[in-house]
JSON list of C-alpha atoms in Angstrom, two decimals:
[
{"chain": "A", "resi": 1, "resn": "UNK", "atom": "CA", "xyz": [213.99, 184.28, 55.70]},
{"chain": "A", "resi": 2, "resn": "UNK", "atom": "CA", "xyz": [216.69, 182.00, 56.81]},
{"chain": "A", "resi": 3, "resn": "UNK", "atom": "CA", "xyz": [218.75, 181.86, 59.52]},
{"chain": "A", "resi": 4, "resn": "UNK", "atom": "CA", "xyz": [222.32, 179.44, 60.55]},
{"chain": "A", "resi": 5, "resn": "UNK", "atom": "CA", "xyz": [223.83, 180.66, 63.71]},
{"chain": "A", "resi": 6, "resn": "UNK", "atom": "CA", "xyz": [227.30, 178.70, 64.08]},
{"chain": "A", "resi": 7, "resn": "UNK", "atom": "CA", "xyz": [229.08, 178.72, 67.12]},
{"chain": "A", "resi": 8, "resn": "UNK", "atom": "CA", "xyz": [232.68, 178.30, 66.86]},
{"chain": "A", "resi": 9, "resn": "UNK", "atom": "CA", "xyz": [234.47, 178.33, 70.07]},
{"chain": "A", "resi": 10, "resn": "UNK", "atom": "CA", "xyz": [235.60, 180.92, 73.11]},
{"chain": "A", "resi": 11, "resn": "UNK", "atom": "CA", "xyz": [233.70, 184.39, 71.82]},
{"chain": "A", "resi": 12, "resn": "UNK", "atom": "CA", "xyz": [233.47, 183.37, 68.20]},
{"chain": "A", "resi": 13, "resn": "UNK", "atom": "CA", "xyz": [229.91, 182.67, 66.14]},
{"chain": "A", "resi": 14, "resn": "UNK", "atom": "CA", "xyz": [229.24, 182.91, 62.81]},
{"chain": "A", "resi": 15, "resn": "UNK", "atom": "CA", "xyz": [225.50, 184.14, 61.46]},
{"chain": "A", "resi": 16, "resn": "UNK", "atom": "CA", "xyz": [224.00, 183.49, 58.27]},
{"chain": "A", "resi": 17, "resn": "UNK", "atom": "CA", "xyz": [221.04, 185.71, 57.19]},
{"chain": "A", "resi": 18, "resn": "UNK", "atom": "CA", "xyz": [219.16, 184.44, 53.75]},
{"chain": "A", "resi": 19, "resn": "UNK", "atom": "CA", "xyz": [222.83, 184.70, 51.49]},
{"chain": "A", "resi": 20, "resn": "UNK", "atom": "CA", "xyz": [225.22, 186.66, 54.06]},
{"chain": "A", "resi": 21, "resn": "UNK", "atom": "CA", "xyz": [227.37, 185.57, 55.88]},
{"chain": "A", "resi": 22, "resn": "UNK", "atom": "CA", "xyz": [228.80, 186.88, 58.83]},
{"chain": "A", "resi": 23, "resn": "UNK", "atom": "CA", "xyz": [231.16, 186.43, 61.53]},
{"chain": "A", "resi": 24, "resn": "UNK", "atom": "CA", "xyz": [231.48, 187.86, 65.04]},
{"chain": "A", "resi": 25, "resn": "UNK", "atom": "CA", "xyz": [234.95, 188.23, 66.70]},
{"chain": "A", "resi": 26, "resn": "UNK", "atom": "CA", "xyz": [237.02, 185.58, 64.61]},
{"chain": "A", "resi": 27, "resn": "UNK", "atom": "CA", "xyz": [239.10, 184.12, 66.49]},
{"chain": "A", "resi": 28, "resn": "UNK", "atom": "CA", "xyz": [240.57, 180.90, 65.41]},
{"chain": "A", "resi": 29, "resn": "UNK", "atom": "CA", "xyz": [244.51, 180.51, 65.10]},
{"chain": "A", "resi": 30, "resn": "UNK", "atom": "CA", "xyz": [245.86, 180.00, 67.77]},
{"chain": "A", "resi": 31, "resn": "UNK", "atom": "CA", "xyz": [241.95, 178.95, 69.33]},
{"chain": "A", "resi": 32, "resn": "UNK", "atom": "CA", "xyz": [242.14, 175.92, 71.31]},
{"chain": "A", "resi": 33, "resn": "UNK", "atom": "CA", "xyz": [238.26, 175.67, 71.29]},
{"chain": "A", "resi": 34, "resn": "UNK", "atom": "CA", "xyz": [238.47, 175.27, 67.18]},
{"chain": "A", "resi": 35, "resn": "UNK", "atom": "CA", "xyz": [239.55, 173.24, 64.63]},
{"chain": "A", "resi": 36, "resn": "UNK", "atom": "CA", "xyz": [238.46, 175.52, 61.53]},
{"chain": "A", "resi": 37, "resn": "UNK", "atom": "CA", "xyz": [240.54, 177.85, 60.23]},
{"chain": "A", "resi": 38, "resn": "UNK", "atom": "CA", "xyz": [240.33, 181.22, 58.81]},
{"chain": "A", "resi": 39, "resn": "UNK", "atom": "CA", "xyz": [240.65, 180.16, 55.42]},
{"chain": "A", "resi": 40, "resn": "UNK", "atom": "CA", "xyz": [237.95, 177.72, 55.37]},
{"chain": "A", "resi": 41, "resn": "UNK", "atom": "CA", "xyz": [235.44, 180.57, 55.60]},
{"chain": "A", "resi": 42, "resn": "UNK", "atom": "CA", "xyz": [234.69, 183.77, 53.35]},
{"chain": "A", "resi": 43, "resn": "UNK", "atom": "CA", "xyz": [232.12, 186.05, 55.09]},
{"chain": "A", "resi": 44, "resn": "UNK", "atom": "CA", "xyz": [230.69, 188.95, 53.57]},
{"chain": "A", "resi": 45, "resn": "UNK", "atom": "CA", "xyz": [230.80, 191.10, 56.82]},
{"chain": "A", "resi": 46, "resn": "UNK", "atom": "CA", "xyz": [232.87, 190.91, 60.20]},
{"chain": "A", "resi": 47, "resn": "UNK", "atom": "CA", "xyz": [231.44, 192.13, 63.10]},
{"chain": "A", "resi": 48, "resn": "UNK", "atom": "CA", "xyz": [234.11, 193.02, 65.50]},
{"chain": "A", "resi": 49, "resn": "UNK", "atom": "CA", "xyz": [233.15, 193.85, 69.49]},
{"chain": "A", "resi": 50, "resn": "UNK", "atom": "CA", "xyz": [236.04, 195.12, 71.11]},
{"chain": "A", "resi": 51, "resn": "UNK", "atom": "CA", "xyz": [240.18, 194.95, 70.22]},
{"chain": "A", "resi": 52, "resn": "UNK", "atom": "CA", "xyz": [241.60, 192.14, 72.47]},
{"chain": "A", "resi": 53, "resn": "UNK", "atom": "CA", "xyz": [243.38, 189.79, 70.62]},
{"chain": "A", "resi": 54, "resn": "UNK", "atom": "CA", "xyz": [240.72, 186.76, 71.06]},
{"chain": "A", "resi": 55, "resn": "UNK", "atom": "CA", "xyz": [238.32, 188.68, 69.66]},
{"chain": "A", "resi": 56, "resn": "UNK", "atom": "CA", "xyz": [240.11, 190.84, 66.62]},
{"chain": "A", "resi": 57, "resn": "UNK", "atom": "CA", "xyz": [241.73, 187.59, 65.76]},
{"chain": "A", "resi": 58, "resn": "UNK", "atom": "CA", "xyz": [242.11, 186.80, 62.47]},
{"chain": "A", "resi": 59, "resn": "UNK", "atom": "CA", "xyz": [239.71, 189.87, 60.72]},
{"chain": "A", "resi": 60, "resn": "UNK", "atom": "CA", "xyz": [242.29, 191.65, 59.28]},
{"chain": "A", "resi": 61, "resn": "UNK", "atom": "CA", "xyz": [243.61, 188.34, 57.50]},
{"chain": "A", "resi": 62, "resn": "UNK", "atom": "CA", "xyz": [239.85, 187.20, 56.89]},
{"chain": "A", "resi": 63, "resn": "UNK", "atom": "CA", "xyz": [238.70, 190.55, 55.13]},
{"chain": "A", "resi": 64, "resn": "UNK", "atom": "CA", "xyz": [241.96, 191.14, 52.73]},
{"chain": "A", "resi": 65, "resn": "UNK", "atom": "CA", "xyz": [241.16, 187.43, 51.69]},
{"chain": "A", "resi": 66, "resn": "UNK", "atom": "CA", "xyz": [237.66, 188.05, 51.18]},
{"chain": "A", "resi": 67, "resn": "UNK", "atom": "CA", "xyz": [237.02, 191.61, 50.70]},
{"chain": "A", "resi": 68, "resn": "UNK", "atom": "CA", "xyz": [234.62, 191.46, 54.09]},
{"chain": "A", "resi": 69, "resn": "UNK", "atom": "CA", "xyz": [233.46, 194.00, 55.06]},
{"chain": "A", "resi": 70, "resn": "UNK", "atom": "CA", "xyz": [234.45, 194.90, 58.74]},
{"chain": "A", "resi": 71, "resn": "UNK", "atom": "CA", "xyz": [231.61, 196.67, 61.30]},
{"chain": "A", "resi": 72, "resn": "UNK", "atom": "CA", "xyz": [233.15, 198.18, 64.19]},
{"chain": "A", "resi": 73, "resn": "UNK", "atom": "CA", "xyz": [233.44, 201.00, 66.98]},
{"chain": "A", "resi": 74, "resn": "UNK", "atom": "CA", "xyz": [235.77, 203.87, 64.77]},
{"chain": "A", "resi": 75, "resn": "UNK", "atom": "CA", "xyz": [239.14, 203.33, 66.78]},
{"chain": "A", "resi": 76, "resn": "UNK", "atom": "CA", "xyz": [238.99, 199.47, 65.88]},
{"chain": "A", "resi": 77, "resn": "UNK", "atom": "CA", "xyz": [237.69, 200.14, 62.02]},
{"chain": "A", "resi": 78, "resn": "UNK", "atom": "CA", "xyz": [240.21, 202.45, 61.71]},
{"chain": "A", "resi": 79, "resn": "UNK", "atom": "CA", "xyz": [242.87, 200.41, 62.84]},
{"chain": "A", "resi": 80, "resn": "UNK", "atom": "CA", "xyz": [242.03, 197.47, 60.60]},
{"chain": "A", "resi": 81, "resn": "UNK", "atom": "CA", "xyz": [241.40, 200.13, 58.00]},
{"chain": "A", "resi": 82, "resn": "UNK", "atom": "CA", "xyz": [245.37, 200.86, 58.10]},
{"chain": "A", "resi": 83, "resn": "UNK", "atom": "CA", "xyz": [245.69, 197.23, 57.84]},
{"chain": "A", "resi": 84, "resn": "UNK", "atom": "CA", "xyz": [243.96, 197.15, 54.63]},
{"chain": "A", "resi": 85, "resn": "UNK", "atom": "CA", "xyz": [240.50, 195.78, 55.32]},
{"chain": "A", "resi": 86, "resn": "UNK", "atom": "CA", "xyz": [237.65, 197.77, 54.21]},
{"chain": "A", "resi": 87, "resn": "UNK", "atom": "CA", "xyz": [235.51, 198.86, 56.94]},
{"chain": "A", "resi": 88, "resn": "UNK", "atom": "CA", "xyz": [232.53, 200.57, 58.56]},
{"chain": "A", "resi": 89, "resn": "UNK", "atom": "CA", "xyz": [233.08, 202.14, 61.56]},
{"chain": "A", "resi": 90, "resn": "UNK", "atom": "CA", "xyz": [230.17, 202.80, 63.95]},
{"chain": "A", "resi": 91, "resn": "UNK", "atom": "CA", "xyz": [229.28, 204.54, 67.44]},
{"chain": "A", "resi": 92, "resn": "UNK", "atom": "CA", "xyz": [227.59, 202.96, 70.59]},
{"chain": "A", "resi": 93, "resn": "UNK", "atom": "CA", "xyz": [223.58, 204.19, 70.19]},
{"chain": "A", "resi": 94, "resn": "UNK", "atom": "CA", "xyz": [223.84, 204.30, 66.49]},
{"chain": "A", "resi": 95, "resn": "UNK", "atom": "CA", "xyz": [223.19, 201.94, 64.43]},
{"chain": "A", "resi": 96, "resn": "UNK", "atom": "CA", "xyz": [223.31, 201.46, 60.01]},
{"chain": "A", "resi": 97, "resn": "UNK", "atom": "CA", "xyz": [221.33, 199.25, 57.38]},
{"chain": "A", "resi": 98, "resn": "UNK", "atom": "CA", "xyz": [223.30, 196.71, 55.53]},
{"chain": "A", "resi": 99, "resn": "UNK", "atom": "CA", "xyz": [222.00, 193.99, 53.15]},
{"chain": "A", "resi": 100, "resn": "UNK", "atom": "CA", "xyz": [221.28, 191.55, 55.78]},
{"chain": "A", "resi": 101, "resn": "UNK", "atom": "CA", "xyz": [219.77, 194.07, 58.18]},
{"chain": "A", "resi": 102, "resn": "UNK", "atom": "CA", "xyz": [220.22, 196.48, 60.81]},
{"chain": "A", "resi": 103, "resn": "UNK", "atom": "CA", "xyz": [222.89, 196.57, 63.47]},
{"chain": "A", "resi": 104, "resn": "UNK", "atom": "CA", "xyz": [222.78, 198.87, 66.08]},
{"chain": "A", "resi": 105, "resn": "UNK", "atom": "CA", "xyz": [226.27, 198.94, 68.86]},
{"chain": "A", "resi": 106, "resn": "UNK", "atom": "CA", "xyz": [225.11, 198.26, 72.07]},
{"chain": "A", "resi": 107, "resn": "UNK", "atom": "CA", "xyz": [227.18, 199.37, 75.20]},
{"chain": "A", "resi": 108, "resn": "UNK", "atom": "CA", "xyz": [229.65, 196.75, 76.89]},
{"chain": "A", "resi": 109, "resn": "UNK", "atom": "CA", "xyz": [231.48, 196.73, 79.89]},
{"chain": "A", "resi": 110, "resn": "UNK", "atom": "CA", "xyz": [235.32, 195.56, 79.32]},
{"chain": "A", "resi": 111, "resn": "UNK", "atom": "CA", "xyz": [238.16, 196.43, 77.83]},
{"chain": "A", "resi": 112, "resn": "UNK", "atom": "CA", "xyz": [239.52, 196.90, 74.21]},
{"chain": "A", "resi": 113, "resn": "UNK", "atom": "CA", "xyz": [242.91, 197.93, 74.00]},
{"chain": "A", "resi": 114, "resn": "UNK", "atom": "CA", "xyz": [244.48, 196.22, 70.34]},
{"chain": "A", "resi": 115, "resn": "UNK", "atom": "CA", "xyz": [246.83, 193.32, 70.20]},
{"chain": "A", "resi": 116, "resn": "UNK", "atom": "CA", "xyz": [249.45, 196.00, 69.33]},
{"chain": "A", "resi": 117, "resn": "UNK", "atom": "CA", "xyz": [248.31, 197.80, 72.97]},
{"chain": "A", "resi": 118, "resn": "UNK", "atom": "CA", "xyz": [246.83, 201.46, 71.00]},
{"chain": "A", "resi": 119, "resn": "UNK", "atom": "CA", "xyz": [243.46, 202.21, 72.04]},
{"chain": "A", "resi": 120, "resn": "UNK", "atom": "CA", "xyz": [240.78, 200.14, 71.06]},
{"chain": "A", "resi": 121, "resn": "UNK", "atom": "CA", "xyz": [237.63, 202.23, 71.98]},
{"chain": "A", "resi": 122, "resn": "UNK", "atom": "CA", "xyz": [235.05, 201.35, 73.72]},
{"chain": "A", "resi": 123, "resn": "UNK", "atom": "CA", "xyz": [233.49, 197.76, 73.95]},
{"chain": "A", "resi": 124, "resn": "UNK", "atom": "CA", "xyz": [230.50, 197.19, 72.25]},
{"chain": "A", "resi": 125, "resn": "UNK", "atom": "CA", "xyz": [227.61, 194.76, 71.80]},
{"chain": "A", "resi": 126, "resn": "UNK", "atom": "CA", "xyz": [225.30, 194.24, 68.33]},
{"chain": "A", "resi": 127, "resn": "UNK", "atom": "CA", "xyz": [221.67, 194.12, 67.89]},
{"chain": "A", "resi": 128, "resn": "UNK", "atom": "CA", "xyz": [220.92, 193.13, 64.79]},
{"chain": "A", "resi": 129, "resn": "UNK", "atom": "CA", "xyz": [217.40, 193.69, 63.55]},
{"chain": "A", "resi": 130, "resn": "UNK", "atom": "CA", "xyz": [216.72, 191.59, 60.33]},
{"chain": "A", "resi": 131, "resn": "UNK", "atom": "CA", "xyz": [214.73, 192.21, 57.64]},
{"chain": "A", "resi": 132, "resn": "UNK", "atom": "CA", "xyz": [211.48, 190.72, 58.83]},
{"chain": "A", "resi": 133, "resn": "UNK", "atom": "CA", "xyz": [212.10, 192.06, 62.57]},
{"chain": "A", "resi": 134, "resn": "UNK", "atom": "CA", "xyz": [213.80, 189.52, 64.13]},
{"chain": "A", "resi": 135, "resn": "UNK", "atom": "CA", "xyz": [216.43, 190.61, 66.69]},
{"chain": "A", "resi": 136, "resn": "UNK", "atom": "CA", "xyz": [219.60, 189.06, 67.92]},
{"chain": "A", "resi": 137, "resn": "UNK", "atom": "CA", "xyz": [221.85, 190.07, 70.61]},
{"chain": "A", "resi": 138, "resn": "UNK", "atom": "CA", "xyz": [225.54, 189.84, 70.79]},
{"chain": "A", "resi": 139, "resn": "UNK", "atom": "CA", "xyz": [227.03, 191.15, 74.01]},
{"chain": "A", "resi": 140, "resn": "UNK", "atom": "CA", "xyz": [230.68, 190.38, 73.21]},
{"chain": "A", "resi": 141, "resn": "UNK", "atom": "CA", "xyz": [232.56, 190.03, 76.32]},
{"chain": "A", "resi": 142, "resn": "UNK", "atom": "CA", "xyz": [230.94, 192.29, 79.15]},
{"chain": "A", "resi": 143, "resn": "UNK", "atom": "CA", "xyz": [229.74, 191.96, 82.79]},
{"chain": "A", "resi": 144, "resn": "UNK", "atom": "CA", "xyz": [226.30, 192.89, 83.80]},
{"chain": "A", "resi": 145, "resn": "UNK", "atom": "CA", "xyz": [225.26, 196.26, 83.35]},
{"chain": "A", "resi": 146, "resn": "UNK", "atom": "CA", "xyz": [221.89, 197.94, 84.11]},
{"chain": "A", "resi": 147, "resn": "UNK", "atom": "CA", "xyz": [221.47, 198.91, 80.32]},
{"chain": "A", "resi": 148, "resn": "UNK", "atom": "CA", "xyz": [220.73, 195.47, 79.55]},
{"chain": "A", "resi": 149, "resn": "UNK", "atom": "CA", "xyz": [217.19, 195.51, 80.28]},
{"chain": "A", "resi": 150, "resn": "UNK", "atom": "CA", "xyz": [216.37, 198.90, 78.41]},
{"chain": "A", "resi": 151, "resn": "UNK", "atom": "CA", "xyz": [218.17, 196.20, 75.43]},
{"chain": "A", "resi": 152, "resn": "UNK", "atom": "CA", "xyz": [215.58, 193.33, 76.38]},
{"chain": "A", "resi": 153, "resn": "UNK", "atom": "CA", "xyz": [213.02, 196.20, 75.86]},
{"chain": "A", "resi": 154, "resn": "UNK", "atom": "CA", "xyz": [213.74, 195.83, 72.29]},
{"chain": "A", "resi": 155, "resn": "UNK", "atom": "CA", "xyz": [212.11, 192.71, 71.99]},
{"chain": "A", "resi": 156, "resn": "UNK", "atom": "CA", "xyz": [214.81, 190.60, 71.52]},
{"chain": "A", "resi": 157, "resn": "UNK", "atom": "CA", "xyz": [214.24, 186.86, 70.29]},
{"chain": "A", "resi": 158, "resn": "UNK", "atom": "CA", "xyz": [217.61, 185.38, 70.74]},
{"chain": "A", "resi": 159, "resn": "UNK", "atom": "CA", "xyz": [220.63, 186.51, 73.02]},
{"chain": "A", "resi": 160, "resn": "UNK", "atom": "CA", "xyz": [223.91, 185.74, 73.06]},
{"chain": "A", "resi": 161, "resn": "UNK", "atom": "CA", "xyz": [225.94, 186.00, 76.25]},
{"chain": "A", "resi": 162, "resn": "UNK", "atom": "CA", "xyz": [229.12, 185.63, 78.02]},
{"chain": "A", "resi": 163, "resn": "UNK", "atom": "CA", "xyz": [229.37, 183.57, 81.18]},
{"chain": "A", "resi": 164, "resn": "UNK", "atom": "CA", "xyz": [232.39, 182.40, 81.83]},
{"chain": "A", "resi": 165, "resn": "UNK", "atom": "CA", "xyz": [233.03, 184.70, 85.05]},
{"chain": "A", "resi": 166, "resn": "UNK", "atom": "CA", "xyz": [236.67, 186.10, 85.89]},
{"chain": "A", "resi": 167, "resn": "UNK", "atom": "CA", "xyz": [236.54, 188.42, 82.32]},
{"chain": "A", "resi": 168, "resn": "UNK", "atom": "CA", "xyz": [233.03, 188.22, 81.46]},
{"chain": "A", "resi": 169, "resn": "UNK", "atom": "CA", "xyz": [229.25, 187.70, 83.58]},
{"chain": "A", "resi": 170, "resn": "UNK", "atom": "CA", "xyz": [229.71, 184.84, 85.45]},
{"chain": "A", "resi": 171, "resn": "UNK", "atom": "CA", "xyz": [226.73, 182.84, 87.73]}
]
């Protein structure tokens, strides 16, 4: 298998898996930590991890231009699913096989209320177990919460996590 993990600026990474292509919480107009821009990329899944506006970003834009599919908690994947993207919502504890693997939501602890200020559920994190086992770990923006070890437990090979203090973990 092959793996590209691209990180694009504030909360925003991209994650290639053999031929798919993925992209968690993009965010780029209006990013000042980017120069790309939504239509230089065409994803075949978005991964969403809560509904603030630097993390729904551009998905809604990204997955009527591609036909991306969009994974997210059920008050977010509807939302964007009255927007017109197709989408697959999910639960924290449950997870779903796609073509590039299986994601499980993981709990998170922040907010999510929509650009648009309607409830965006509850914050989540990914684990995404690929096809030969390998797991990653998105937390999406969160502070430290005990659950995170029982998520180590999992044998996780690479983690991704917020540290930028004030709205996320900090040292």
């Amino acid at each position: 298998m092959s793996y590209q993990i691209t990180f694009y600026g504030h909360g925003t990474f991209g994650l290639k898996i053999d031929e798919f292509q993925m992209l968690i919480d993009p965010f780029f107009s209006g990013n000042p930590s980017t120069q790309i821009k939504p239509e230089d990329l065409k994803p075949d899944f978005l991964l969403i991890t809560h509904g603030h506006g630097d993390h729904v970003g551009d998905a809604v834009e990204i997955a009527k231009r591609t036909g991306a599919k969009v994974i997210a908690n059920a008050e977010i994947a509807r939302w964007m699913s009255d927007a017109g993207a197709e989408t697959f919502p999910q639960h924290i504890g449950g997870g779903h096989d796609y073509p590039f693997g299986y994601v499980k939501l993981t709990q998170a602890v922040h907010g999510s209320a929509l650009p648009d200020g309607s409830y965006g559920g509850m914050p989540a994190g990914f684990l995404i177990t690929t096809p030969d086992k390998k797991k990653v770990y998105f937390a999406g923006d969160t502070g430290l919460f005990a659950g995170m070890s029982l998520i180590g437990e999992e044998g996780v090979h690479l983690a991704i996590l917020p540290i930028g203090d004030n709205y996320t973990m900090g040292p």
